[in-house]
XYZ file of C-alpha atoms in Angstrom:
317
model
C 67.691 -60.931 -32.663
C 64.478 -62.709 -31.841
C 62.456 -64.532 -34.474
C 58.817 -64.655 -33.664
C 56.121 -67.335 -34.075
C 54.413 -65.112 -36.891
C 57.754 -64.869 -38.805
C 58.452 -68.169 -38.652
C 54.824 -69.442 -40.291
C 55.125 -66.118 -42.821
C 58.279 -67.865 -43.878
C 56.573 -71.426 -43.948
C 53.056 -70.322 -45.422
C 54.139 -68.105 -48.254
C 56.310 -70.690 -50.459
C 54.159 -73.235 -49.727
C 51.140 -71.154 -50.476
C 53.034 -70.182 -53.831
C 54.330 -73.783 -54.710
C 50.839 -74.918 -53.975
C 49.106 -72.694 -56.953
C 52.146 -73.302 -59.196
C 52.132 -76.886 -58.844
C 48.051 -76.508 -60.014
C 48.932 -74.875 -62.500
C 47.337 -71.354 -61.823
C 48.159 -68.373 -63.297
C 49.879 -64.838 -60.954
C 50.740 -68.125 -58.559
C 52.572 -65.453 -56.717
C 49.870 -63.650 -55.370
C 48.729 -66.438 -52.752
C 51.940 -65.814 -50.825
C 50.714 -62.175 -50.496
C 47.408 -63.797 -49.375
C 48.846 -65.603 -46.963
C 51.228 -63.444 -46.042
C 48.404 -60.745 -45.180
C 46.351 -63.105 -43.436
C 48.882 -64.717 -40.689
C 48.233 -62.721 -37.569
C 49.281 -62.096 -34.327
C 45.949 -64.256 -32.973
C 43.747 -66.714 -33.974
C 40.640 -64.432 -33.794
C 42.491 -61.442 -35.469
C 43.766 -64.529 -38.228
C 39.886 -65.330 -38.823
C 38.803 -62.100 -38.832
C 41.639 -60.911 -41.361
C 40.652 -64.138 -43.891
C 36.876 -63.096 -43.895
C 37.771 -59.564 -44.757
C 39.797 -60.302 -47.740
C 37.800 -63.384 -48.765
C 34.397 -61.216 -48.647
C 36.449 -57.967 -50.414
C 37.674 -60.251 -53.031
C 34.274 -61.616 -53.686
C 32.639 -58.105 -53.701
C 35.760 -56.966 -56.154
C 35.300 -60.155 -58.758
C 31.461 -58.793 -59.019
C 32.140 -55.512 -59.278
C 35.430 -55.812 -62.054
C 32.856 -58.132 -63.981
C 30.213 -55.396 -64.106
C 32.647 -52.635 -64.698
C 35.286 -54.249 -67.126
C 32.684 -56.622 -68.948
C 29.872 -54.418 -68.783
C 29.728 -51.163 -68.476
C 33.000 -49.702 -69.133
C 35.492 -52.102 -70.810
C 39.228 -52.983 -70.002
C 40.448 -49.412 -69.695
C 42.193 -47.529 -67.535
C 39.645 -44.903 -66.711
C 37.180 -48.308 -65.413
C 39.328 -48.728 -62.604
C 39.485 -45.278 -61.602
C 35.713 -45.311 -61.747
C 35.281 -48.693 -59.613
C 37.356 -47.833 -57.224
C 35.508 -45.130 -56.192
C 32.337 -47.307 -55.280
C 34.210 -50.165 -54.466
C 35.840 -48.924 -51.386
C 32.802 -46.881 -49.842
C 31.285 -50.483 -50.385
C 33.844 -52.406 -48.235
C 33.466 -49.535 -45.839
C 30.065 -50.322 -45.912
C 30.493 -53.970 -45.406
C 33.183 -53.703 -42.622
C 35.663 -55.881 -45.025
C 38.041 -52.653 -45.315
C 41.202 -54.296 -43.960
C 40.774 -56.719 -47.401
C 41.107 -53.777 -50.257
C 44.779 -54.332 -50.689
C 44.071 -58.200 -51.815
C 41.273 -57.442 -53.363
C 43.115 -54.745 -55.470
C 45.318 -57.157 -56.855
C 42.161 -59.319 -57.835
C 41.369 -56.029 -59.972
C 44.203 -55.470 -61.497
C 44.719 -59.384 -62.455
C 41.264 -59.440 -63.659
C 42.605 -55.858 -65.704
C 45.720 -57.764 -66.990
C 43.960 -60.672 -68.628
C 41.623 -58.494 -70.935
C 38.475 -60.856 -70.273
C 36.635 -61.839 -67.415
C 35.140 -65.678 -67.948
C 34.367 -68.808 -65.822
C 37.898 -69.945 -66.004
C 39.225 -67.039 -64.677
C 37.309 -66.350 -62.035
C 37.765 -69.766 -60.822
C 41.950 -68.934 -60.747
C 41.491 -66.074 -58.753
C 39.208 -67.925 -56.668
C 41.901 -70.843 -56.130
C 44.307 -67.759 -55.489
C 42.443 -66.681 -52.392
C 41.482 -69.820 -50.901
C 44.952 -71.024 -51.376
C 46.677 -68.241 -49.406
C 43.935 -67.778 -47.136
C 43.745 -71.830 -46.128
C 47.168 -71.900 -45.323
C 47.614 -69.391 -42.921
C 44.339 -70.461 -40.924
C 45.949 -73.681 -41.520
C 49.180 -72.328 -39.832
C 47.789 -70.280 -37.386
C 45.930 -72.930 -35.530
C 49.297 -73.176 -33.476
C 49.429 -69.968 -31.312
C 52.783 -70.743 -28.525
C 51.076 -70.501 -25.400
C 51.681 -67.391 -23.571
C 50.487 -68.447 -19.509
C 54.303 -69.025 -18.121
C 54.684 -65.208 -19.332
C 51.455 -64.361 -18.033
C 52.350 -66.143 -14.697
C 55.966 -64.192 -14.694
C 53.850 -60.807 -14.641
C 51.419 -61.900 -11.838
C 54.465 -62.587 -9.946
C 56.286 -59.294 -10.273
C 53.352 -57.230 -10.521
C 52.567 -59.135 -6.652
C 56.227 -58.138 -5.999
C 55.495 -54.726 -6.479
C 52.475 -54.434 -4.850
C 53.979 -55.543 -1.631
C 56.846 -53.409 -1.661
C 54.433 -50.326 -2.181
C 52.480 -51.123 0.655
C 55.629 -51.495 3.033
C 56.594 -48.613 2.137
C 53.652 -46.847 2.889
C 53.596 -48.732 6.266
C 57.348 -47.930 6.692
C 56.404 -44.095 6.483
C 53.341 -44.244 8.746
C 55.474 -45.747 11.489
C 59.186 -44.309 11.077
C 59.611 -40.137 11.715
C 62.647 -40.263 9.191
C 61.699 -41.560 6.010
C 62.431 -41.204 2.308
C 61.093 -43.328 -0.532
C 61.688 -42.680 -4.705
C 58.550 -44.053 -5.672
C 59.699 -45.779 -8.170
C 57.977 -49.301 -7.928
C 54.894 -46.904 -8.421
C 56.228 -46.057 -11.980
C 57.253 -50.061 -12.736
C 53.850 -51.295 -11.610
C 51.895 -49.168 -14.125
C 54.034 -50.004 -16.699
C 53.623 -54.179 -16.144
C 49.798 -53.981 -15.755
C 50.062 -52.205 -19.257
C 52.127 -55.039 -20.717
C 50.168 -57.558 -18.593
C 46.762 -56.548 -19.584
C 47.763 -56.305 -23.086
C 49.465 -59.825 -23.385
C 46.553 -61.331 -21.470
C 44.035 -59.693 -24.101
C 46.147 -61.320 -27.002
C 45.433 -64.762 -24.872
C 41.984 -64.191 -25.281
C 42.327 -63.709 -28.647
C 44.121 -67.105 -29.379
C 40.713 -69.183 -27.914
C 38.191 -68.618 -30.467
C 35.257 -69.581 -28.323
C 36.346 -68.200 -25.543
C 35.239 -64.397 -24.735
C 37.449 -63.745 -21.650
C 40.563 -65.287 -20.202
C 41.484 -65.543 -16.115
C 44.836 -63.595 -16.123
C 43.045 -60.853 -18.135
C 40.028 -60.629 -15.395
C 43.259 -60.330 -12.709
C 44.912 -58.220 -13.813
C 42.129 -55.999 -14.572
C 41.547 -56.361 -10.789
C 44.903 -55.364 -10.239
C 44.781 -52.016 -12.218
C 41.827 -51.091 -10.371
C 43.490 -51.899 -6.859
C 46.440 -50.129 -8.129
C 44.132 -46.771 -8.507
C 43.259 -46.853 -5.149
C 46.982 -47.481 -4.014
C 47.833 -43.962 -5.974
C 44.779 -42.596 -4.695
C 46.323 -43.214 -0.350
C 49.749 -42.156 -1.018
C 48.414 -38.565 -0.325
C 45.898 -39.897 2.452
C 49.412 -41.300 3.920
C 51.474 -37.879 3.608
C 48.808 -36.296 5.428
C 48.463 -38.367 7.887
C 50.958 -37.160 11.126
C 53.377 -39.298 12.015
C 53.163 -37.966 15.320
C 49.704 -39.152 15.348
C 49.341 -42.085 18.145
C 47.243 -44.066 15.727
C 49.633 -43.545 12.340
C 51.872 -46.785 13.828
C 48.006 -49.140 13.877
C 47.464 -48.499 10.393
C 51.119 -48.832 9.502
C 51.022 -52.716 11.219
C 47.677 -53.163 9.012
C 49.504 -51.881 5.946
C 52.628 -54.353 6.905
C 49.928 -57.069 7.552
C 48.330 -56.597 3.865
C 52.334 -56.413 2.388
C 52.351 -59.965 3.503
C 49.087 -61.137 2.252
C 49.391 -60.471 -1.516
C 48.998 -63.269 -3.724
C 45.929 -64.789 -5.701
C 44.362 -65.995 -2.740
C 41.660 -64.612 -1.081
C 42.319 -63.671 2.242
C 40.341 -60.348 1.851
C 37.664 -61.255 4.891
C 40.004 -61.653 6.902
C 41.625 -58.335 6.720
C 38.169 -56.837 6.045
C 37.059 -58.102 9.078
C 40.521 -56.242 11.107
C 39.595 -53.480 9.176
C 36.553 -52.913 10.714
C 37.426 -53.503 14.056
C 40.156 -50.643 13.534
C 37.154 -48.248 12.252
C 35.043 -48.873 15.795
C 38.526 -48.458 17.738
C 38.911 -45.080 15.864
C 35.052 -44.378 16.310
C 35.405 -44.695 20.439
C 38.566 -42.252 20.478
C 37.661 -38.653 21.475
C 37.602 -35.908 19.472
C 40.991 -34.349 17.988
C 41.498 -30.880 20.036
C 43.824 -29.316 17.108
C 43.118 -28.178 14.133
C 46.407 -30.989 12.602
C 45.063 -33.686 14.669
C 41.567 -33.186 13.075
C 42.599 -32.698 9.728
C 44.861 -35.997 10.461
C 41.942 -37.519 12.216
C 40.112 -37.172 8.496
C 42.946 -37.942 6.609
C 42.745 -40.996 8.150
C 39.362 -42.301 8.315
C 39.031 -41.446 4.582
C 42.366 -43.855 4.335
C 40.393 -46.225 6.177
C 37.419 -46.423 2.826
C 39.920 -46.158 0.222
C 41.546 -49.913 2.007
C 38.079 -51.189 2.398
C 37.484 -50.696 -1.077
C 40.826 -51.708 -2.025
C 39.907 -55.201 -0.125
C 36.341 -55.237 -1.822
C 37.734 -55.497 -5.406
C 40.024 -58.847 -4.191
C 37.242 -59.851 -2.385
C 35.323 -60.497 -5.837
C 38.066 -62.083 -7.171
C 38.659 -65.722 -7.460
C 41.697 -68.012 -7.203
C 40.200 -70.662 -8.757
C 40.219 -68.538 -11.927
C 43.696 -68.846 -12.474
């Protein structure tokens, strides 16, 4: 069983949280645990976000018991009911609606103690602040996640290789079978890559975009166009005298992947094929032809496929 990072400052933040408005004396101490308990998040960003929503519901829901319980209604059941009703449209209103639940129990203390006065306020105000300072306090520590990050860029490379020998190893072998199943693997990574990478971003405040995330986003898009040649490939004869050229070219690019950019280079081979195929004559069957296309619409989908590294950087990682 693994223990996380978030479990392990829940477990920290919430005693101390409580202990902390016991030990001042405050009254429903036990309610900044639930604070802080509610506020520790997955990322810094989602942490901050999460303490402004409750802070700002809270506020909103100390204003609104005062006018409802003091003024207009009284400590009754039936005031509640009644508050509710514009409270939450309010926080929907204001964005805050991820902080109802705290603020809730800011109603019903309020409820509980009959009377709404300076003093009281100022304990439920303690409450929040309490619970809410500790887990920003807590969460300032995020574990970095790059080594992980690193381990995808790695495999997902892996893959990527391996897909384009095999397409290379069925453009220039007559006998040929292949599962497919690094196809399945790869989407599934750049999933959990992209996601993970986004969470990074997420633990740098200031920061509105992260390297890995920008890579593998280049990946996914790179990985498209892989999908999109696999039927380009099939198409393409084997027979056909110029099948075994782009098969070395795809063997040549199985070699080449890695953050590096290299994508000129092959860009510039690329091109040199497209004039070679440009000077050969005509196809005289209606195969070779449809071959013949098959094939020179291969050729754009791996000059776009080098475009997209092209704009990438290795500097950014």
């Amino acid at each position: 069983m693994k223990i996380g990072s978030r479990t392990i400052k829940t477990a920290l933040g919430t005693p101390l949280a409580i202990w902390i408005a016991q030990w001042i004396g405050l009254d429903n101490f036990a309610s900044a645990g639930i604070v802080t308990i509610l506020c520790i998040q997955a990322t810094r960003k989602k942490s901050l976000l999460s303490a402004w929503h409750r802070f700002a519901a809270c506020m909103v829901a100390i204003l609104y018991s005062y006018i409802f319980f003091e003024a207009v209604i009284g400590f009754h059941p039936a005031a509640i009911g009644v508050m509710l009703i514009l409270f939450i449209p309010t926080t929907v209103r204001l964005n805050i609606t991820p902080g109802i639940i705290t603020s809730s129990v800011i109603i019903l203390h309020l409820y509980t103690f009959d009377q709404i006065n300076l003093s009281i306020i100022w304990n439920e105000f303690l409450l929040i602040v309490i619970g809410i300072g500790i887990a920003l306090l807590l969460n300032i520590y995020m574990p970095s996640l790059e080594n992980n990050l690193e381990e995808y860029q790695i495999e997902i490379e892996t893959y990527f290789s391996k897909i384009l020998k095999e397409l290379a190893a069925y453009l220039k072998e007559e006998k040929y079978s292949w599962a497919g199943e690094e196809l399945t693997k790869t989407a599934e990574l750049l999933e959990k890559a992209k996601a993970l990478a986004f969470r990074e971003v997420e633990n740098h405040v200031l920061r509105a975009h992260h390297p890995y995330y920008h890579y593998f986003h280049m990946r996914t898009k790179q990985f498209e166009l892989l999908e999109r040649m696999l039927p380009l490939v099939i198409r393409i004869s084997q027979h056909d005298k110029y099948a075994k050229k782009i098969g070395d070219f795809f063997e040549e690019l199985s070699e080449a992947v890695h953050p590096g950019n290299t994508a000129v280079i092959y860009l510039k081979e690329l091109k040199e094929l497209h004039d070679y195929f440009k000077e050969e004559p005509l196809p005289e069957t209606r195969e070779a032809f449809e071959s013949r296309a098959s094939l020179f619409q291969l050729l754009n989908e791996i000059e776009d496929y080098l475009i997209i590294k092209r704009s990438f950087k290795k500097s950014d990682i």
